[in-house]
Short mmCIF file of C-alpha atoms and ligand atoms in Angstrom, two decimals:
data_model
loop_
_atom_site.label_atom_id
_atom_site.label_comp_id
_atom_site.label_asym_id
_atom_site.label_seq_id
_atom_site.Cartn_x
_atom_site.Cartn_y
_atom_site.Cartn_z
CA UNK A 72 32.95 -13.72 5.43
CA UNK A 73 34.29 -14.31 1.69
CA UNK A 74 32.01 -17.77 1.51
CA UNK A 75 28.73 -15.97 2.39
CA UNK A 76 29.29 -13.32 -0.12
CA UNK A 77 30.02 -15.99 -2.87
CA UNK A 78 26.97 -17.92 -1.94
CA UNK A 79 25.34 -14.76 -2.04
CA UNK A 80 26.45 -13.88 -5.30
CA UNK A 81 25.42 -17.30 -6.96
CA UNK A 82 21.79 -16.64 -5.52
CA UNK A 83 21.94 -12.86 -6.82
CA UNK A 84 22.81 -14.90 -10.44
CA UNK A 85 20.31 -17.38 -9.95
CA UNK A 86 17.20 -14.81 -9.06
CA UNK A 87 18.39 -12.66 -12.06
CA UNK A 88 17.27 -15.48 -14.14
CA UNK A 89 13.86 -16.14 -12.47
CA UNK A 90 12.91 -12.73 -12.02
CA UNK A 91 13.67 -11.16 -15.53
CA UNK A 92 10.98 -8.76 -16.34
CA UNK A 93 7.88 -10.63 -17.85
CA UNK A 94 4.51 -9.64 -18.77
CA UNK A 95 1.60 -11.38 -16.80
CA UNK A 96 1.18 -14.55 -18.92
CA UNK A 97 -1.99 -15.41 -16.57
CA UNK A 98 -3.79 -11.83 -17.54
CA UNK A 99 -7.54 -12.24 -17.15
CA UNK A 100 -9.30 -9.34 -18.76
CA UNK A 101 -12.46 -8.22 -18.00
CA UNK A 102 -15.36 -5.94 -19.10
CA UNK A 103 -16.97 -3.77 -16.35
CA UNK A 104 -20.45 -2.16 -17.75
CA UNK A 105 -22.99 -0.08 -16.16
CA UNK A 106 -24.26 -1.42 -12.84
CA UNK A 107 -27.17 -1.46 -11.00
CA UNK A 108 -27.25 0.98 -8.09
CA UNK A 109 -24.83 -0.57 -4.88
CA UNK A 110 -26.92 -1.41 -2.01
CA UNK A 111 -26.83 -3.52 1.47
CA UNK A 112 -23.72 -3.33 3.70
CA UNK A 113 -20.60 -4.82 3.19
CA UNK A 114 -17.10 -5.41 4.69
CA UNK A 115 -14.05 -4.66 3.29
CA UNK A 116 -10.36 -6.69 3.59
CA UNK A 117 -8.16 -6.27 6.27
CA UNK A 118 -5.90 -3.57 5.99
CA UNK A 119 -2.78 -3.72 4.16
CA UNK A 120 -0.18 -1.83 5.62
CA UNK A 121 -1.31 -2.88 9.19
CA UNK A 122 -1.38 -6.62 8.05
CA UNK A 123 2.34 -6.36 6.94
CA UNK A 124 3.39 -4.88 9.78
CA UNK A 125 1.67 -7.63 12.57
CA UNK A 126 3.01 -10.21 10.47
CA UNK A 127 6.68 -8.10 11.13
CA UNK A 128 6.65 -7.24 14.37
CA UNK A 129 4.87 -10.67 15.33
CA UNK A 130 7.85 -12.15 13.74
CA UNK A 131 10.11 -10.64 16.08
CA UNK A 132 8.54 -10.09 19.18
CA UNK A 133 9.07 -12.73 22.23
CA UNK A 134 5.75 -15.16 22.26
CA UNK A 135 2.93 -15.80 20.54
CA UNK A 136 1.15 -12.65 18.29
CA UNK A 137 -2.25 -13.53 17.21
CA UNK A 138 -3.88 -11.50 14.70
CA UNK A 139 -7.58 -11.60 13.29
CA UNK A 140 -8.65 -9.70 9.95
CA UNK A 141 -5.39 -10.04 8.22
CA UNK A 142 -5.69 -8.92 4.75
CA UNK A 143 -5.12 -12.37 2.86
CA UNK A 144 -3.94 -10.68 -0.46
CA UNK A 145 -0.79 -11.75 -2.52
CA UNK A 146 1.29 -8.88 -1.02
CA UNK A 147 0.82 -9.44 2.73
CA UNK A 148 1.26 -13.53 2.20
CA UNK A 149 4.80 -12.27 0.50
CA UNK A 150 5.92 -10.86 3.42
CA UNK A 151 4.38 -13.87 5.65
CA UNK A 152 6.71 -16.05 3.87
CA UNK A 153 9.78 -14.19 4.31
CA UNK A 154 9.16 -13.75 7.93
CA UNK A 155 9.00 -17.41 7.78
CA UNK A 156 12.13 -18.01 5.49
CA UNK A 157 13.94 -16.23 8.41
CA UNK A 158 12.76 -18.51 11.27
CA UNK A 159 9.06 -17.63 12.76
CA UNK A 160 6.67 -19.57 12.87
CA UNK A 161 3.72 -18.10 11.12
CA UNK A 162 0.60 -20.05 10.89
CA UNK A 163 -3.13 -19.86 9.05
CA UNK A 164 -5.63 -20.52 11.57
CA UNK A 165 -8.79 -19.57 9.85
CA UNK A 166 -10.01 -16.88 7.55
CA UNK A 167 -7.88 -13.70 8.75
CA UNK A 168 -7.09 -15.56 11.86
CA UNK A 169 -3.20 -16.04 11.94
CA UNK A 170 -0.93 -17.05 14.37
CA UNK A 171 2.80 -15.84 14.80
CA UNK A 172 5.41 -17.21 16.87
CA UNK A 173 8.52 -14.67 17.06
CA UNK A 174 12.32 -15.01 17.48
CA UNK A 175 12.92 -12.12 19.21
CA UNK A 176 14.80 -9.09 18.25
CA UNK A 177 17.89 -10.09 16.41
CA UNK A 178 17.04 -13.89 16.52
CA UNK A 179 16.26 -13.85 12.63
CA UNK A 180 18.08 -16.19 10.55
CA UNK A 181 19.88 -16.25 6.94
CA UNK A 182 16.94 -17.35 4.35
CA UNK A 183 17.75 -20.19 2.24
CA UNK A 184 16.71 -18.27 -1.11
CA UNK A 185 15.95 -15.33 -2.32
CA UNK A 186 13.26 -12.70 -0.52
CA UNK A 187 10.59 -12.88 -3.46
CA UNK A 188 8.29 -9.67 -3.03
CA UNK A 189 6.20 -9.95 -5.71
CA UNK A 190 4.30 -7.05 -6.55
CA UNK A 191 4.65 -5.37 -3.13
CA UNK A 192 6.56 -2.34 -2.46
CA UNK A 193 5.96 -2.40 1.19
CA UNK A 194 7.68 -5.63 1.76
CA UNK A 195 10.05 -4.34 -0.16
CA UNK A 196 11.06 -1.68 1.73
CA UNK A 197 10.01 -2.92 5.13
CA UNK A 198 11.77 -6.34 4.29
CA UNK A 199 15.46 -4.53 3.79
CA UNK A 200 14.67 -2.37 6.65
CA UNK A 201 14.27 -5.12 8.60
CA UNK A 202 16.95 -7.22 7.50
CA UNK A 203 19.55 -4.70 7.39
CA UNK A 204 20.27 -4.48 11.14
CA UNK A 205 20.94 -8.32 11.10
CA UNK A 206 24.04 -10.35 9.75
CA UNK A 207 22.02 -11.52 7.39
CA UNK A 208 23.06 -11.60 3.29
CA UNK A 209 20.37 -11.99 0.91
CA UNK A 210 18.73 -11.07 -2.17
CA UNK A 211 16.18 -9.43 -2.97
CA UNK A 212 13.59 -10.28 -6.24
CA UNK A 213 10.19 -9.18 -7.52
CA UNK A 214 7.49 -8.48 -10.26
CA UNK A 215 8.48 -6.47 -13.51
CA UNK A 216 6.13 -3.90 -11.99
CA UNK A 217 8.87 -3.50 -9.14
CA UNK A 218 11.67 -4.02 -10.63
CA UNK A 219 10.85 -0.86 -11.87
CA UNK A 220 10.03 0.84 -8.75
CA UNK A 221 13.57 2.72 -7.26
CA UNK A 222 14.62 1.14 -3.97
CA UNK A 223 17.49 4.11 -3.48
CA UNK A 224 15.53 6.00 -1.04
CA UNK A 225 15.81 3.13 1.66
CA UNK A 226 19.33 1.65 0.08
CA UNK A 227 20.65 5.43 1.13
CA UNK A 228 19.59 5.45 4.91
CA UNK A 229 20.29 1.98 5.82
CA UNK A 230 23.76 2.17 4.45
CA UNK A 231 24.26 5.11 6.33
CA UNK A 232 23.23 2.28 9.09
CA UNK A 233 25.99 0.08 8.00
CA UNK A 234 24.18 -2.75 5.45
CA UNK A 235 26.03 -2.80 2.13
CA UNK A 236 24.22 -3.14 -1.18
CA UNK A 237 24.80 -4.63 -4.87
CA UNK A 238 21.72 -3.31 -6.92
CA UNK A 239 20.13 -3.58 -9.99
CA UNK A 240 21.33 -0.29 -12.40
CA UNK A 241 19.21 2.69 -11.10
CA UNK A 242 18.95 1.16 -7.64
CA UNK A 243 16.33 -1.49 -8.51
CA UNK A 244 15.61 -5.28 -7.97
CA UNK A 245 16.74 -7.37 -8.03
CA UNK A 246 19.18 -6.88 -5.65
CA UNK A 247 21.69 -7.99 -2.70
CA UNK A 248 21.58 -6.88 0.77
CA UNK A 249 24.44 -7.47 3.25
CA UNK A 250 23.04 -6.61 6.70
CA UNK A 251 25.15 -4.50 9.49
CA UNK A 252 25.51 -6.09 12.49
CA UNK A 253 26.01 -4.00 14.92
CA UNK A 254 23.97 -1.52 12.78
CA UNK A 255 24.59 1.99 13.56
CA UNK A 256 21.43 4.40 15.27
CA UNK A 257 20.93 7.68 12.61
CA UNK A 258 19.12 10.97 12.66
CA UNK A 259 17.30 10.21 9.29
CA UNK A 260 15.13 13.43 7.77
CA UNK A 261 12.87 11.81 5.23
CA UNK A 262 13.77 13.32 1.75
CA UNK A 263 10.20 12.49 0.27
CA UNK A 264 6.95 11.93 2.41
CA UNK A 265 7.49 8.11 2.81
CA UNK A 266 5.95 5.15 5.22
CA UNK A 267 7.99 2.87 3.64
CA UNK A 268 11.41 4.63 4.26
CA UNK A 269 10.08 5.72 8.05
CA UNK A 270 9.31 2.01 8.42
CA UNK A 271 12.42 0.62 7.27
CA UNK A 272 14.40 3.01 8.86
CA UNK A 273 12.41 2.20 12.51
CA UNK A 274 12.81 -1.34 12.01
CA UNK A 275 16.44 -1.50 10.87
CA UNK A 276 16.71 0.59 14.18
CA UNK A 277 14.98 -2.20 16.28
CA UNK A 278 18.08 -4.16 16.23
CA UNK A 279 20.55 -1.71 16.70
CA UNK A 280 22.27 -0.08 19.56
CA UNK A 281 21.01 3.50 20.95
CA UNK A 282 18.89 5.71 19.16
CA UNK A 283 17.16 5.73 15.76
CA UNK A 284 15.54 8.98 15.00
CA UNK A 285 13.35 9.90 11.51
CA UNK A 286 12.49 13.24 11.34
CA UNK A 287 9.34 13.49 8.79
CA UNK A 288 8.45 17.15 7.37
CA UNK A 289 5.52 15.77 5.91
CA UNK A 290 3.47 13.52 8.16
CA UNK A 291 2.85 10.31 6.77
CA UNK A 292 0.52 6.56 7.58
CA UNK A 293 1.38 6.15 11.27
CA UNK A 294 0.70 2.95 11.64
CA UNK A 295 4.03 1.71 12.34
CA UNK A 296 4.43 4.08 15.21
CA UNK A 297 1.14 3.15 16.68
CA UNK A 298 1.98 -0.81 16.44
CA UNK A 299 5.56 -0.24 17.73
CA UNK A 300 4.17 1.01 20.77
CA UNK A 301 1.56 -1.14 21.07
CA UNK A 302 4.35 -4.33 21.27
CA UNK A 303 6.23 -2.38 23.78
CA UNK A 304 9.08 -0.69 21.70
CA UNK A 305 10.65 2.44 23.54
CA UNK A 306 9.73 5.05 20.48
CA UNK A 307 8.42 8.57 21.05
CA UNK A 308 6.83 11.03 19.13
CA UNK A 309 7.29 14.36 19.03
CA UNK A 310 6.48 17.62 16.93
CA UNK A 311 9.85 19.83 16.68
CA UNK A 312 9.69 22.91 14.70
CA UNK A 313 6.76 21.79 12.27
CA UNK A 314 8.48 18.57 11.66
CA UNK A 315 7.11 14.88 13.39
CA UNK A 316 10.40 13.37 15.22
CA UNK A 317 10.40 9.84 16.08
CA UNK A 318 12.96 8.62 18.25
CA UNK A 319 13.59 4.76 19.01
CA UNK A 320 15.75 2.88 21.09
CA UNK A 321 16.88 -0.40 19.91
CA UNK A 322 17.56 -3.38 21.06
CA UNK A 323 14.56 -3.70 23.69
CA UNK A 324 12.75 -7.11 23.87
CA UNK A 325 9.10 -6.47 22.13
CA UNK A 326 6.32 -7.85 23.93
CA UNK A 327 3.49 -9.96 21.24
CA UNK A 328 -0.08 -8.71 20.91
CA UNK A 329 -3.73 -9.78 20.14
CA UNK A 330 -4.00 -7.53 17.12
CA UNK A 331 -7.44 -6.74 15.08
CA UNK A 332 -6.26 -5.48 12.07
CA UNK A 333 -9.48 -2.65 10.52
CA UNK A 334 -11.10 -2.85 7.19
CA UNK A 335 -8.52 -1.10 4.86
CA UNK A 336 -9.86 2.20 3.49
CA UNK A 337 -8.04 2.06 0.47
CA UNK A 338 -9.79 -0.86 -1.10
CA UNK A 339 -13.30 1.01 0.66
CA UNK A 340 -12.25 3.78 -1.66
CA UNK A 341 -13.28 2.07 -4.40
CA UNK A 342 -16.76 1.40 -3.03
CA UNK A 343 -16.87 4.96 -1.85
CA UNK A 344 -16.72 5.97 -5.23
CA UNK A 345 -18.91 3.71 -6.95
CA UNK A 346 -21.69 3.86 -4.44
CA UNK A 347 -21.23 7.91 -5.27
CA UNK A 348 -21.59 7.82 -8.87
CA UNK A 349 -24.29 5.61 -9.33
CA UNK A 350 -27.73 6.36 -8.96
CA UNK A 351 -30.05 4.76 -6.58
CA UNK A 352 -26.81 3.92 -4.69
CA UNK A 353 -27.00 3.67 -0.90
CA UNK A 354 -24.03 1.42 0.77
CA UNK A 355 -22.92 1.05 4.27
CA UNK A 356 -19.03 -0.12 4.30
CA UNK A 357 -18.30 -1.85 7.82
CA UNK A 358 -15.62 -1.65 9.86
CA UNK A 359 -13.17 0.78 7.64
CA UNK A 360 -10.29 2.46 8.83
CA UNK A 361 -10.38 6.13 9.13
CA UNK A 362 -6.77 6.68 10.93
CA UNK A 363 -6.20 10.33 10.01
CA UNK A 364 -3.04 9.78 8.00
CA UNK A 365 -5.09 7.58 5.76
CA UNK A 366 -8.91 9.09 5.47
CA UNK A 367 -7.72 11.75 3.19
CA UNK A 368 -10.52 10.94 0.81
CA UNK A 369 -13.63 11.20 2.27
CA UNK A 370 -12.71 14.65 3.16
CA UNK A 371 -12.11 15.59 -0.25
CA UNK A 372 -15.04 13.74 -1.62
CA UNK A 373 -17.44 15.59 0.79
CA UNK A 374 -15.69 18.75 -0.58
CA UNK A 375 -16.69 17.43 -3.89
CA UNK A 376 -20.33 17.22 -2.64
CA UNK A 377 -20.31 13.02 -1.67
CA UNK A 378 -22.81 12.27 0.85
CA UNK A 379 -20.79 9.86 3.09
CA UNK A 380 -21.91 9.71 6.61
CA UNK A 381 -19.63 8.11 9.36
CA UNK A 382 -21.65 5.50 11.57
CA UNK A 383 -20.79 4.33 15.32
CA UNK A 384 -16.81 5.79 15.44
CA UNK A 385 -15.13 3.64 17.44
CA UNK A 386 -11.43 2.31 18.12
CA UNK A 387 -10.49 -1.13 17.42
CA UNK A 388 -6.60 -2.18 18.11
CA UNK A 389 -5.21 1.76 18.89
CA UNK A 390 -6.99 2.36 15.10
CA UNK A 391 -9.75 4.75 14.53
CA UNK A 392 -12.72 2.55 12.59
CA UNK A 393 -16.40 3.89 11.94
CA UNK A 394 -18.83 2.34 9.30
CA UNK A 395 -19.15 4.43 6.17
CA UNK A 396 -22.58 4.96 4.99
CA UNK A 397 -22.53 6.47 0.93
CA UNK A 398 -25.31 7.73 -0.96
CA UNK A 399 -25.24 8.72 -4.96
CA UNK A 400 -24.45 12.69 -4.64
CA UNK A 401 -23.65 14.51 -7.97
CA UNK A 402 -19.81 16.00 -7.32
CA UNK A 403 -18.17 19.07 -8.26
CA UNK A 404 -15.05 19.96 -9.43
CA UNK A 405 -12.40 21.43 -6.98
CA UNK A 406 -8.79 22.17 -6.74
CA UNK A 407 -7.34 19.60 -4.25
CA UNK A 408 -5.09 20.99 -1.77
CA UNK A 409 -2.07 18.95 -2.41
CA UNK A 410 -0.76 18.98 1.34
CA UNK A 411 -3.91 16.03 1.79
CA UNK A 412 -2.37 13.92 -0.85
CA UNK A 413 -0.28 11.43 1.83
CA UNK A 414 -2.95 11.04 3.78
CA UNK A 415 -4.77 9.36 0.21
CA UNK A 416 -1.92 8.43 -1.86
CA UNK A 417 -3.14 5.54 -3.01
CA UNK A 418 -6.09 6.98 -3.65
CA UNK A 419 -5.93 9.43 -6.48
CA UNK A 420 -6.61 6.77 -8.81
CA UNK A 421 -10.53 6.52 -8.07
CA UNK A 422 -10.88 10.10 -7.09
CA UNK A 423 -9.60 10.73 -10.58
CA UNK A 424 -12.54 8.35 -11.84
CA UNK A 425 -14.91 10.22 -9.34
CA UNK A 426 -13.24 13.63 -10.84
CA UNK A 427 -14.16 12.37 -14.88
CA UNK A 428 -17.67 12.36 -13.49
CA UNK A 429 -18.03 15.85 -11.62
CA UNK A 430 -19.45 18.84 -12.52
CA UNK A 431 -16.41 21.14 -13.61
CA UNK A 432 -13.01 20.88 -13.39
CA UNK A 433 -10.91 18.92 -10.77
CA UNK A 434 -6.87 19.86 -10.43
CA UNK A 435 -4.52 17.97 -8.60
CA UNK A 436 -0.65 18.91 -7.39
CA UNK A 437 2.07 17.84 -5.57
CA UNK A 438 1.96 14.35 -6.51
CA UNK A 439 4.75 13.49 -7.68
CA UNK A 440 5.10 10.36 -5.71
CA UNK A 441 2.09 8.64 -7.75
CA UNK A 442 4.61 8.45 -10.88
CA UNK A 443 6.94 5.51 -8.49
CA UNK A 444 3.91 3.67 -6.79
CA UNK A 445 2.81 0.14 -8.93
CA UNK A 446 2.71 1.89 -12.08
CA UNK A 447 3.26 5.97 -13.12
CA UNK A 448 -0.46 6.24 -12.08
CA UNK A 449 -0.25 9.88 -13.42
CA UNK A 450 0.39 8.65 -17.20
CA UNK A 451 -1.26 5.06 -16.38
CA UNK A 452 -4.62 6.98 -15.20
CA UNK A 453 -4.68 10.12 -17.94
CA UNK A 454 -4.35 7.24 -20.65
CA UNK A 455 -6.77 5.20 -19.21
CA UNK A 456 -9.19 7.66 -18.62
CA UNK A 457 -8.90 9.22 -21.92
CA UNK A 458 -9.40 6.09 -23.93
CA UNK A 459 -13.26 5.78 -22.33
CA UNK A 460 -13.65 9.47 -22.91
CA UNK A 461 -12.78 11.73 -20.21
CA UNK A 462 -11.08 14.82 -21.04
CA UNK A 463 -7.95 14.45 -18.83
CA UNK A 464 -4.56 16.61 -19.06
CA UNK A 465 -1.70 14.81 -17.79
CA UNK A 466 1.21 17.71 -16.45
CA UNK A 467 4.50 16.54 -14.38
CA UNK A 468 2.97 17.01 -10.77
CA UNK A 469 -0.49 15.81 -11.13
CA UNK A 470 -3.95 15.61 -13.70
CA UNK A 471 -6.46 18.38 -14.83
CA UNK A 472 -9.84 16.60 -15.16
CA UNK A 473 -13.12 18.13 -16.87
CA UNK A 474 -15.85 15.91 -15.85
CA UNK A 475 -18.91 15.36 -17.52
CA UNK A 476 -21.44 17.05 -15.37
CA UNK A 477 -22.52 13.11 -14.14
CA UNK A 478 -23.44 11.83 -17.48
CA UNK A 479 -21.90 8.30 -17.72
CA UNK A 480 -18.73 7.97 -19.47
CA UNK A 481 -18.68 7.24 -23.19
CA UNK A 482 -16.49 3.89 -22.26
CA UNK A 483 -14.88 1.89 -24.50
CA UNK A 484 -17.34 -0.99 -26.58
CA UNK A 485 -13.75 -2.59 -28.14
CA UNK A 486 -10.53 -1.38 -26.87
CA UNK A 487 -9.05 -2.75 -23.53
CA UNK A 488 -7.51 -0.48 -20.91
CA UNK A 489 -4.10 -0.67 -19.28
CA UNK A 490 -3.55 -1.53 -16.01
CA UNK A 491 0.86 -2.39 -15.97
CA UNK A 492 0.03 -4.67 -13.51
CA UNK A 493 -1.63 -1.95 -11.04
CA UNK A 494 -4.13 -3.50 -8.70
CA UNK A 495 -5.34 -0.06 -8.16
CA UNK A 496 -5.56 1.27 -11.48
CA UNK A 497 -7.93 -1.90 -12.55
CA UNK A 498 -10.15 -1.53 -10.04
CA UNK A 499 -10.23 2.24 -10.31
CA UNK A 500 -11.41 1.56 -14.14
CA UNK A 501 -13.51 -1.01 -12.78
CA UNK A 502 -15.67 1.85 -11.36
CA UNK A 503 -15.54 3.41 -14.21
CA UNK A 504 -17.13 1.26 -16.09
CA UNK A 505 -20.03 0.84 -14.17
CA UNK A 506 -20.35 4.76 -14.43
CA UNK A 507 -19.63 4.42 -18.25
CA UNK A 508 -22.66 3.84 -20.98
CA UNK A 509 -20.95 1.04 -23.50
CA UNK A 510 -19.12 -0.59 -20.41
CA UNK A 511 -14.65 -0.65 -19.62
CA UNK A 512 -12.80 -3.37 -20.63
CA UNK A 513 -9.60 -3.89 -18.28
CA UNK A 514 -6.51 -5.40 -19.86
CA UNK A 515 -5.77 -7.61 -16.66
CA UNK A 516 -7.61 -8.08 -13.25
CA UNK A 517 -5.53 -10.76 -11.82
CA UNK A 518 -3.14 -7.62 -10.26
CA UNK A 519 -6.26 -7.40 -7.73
CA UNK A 520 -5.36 -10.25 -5.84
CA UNK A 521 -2.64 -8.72 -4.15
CA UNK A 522 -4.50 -6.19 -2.15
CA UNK A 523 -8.28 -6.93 -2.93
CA UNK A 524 -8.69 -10.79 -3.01
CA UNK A 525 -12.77 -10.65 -2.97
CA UNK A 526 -12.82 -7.24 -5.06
CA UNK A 527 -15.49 -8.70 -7.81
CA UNK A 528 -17.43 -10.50 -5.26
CA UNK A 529 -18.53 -7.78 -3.40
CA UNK A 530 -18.95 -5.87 -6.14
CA UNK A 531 -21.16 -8.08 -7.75
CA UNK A 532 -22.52 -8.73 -4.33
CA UNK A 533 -23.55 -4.98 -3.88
CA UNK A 534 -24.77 -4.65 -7.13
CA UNK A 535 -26.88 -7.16 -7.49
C1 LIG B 806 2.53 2.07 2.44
C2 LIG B 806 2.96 3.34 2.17
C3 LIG B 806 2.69 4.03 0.92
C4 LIG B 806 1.57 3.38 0.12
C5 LIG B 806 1.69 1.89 0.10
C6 LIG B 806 1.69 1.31 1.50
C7 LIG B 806 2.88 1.46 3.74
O1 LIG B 806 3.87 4.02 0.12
O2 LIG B 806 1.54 3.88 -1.19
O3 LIG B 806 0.60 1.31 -0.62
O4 LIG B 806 2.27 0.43 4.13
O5 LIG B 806 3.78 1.98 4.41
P1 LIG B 806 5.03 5.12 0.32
O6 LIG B 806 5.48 5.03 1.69
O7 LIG B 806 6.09 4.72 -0.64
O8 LIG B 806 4.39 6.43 -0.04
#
């Protein structure tokens, strides 16, 4: 109706205001220098991407969801407060212990404000998802690091499912989202290899009639799948001439769950790493995820020549989890076969560090995608790299690294690195600096917070 859309419009004007891009004006730098070797065990944050969803589906399941080692970073309390802007009841019981009381499918309500996503691309894109099947109008807002990042690939297949859009120019926040309800059920082949879009897509298709179906060339994080059916959803999964083909039916009442969310491997990573290049090292990670679609890495570091031995390999919550024991191992160069690179996305930007420090040369392809994530982490990570002295050629699809042969990194004793508010990219440099002689100073570690809240605690824990 006309008055909605006018309300809607004032808060599109309003959040325009609040939400013009800024630089962090609370940047904390901070100068990493050459550590003692990493030793002891420790246990890393919930994981990310499982944390958003629980929080999600708990939202809209029937009952009372109670999760334990939710990852309490900025990005996963983002989408905790939307799910409670639209009605559930979501509560903080204890450190990682949360409780979430669900509307049911379709029972979501109008928020009073804008959907503020800060820095997070996955409650982005599984926030419009979500919303898009419901007769809900709101808009959307977020950090100047996404208001960079395109939101066309999931404005294309939800309005294909009926929810209208008024976007940013180039198809970026902030923007307005007029849900479709009823939505319509699509046959949706994934144009790039994409949780995000899968998830939004499978969610939008929760609350709408018949069939939803994503067909994904390239297999990506499964998690949602995995979670789906784990609350009861009617979604199968099947493999169709080379391609993965999920196929859900909406509009089925989800049951809630006791849900243990794993340690997320792509904040171990960063141990991994560290504990690799620095000698004496010898670090057991508990409790880390090593879901296929996401333990990309340790393969390719054991290619490299890492010493990284999986302890007790167990399932916790329908997730694959082992403890990760690393030892320093000198690496080698290799070519990395790019057809891995979903399965550690958001993990080039260490193995890039790990790369600067290998015997020979490291290539890596196919990864486009990196140039759209928090920042271009292709041209973030060359520049980075290059200003404490690794010899690093940036080309469209991916970085050429010569490493050093495992002498430390020249590092930087007075100029600060980038990180364009990149959680991943100042940790990343983070390990580089302990693996660096005069040390790494790093523009901004505040960006940490949203995915690594206790990042320089363990750290300093480990290498004390
Ligand atoms: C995520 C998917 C990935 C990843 C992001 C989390 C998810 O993004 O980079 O950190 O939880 O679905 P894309 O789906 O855009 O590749």
């Amino acid at each position: 109706p006309p008055r909605i859309k006018n309300g809607a419009r004032l808060a599109m004007h309003q959040c325009r205001c609040q939400s013009r891009p800024r630089m962090n004006a609370n940047a904390t730098p901070h100068r990493f220098t050459p550590s003692a070797p990493l030793r002891g065990t420790i246990a890393v944050p919930g994981d990310k991407s499982i944390s958003h969803r629980s929080l999600i589906l708990g939202a809209i399941a029937v009952g009372e969801t109670h999760v334990t080692g939710l990852l309490e970073g900025e990005d996963v309390l983002a989408t905790a407060a939307a799910m409670r802007a639209m009605g559930a009841d979501v509560e903080r019981l204890g450190d990682g212990e949360w409780r979430v009381h669900g509307v049911g499918i379709g029972g979501l309500l109008q928020p009073d404000s804008a959907i503020d996503c800060g820095n997070s691309g996955t409650s982005a894109r599984l926030l419009m998802g979500l919303v898009a099947s419901h007769g809900i109008t709101t808009s959307f807002v977020g950090d100047a690091s996404l208001s960079k990042r395109p939101m066309g690939r999931v404005i294309e297949p939800l309005s294909l499912m009926g929810a209208s859009f008024t976007a940013s120019p180039g198809g970026r926040f902030p923007l307005m989202l007029e849900g479709a309800h009823p939505a319509v059920p699509i046959t949706y082949r994934l144009p790039m290899p994409s949780a995000q879009v899968k998830s939004a897509v499978l969610l939008a298709g929760l609350n709408t009639p018949g069939i939803t179906t994503v067909i994904e060339p390239v297999p990506t994080r499964d998690h949602s799948e995995r979670m789906l059916r784990g609350f009861g959803a009617q979604i199968e999964v099947a493999e169709e001439d080379g391609a993965r083909v999920i196929r859900l039916s909406g509009q089925t009442d989800l049951q809630p769950q006791d849900i243990v969310v794993p340690g997320d491997p792509s904040s171990a990573a960063f141990f991994m790493v560290a504990a690799t290049l620095v000698e004496g090292s010898d670090l057991t990670i508990r409790n880390v995820g090593m879901n296929p679609t996401r333990a990309g890495l340790v393969g390719v570091l054991r290619q490299m020549g890492a010493n990284i031995e999986e302890v007790d390999a167990r399932e916790v919550g329908g997730e694959p989890v082992a403890d990760l024991r690393v030892r320093h191992a000198a690496l080698t160069g290799i070519e990395v076969d790019p057809s891995v690179a979903p399965s550690m996305i958001d993990e080039f930007p260490v193995l890039f560090v790990a790369a600067a420090l290998a015997q020979g040369t490291t290539v890596t392809r196919g990864l486009e995608e990196l140039r759209v994530k928090e920042s271009d982490r292709l041209a973030t990570m060359a520049a980075a790299l290059e200003a404490v002295g690794a010899r690093v050629e940036e080309r469209e699809d991916g970085l050429t690294i010569h490493g050093t042969g495992g002498e430390p990194l020249r590092g930087s004793a007075n100029a600060r690195v980038k990180t364009h508010l990149d959680h991943r990219i100042a940790m990343s440099m983070a390990v580089a600096g302990l693996a660096s002689r005069d040390g790494v100073e790093v523009d901004d570690t505040s960006p940490i917070a949203t995915s690594f809240p206790n990042f320089m605690e363990l750290l300093d824990g480990a290498t004390r």
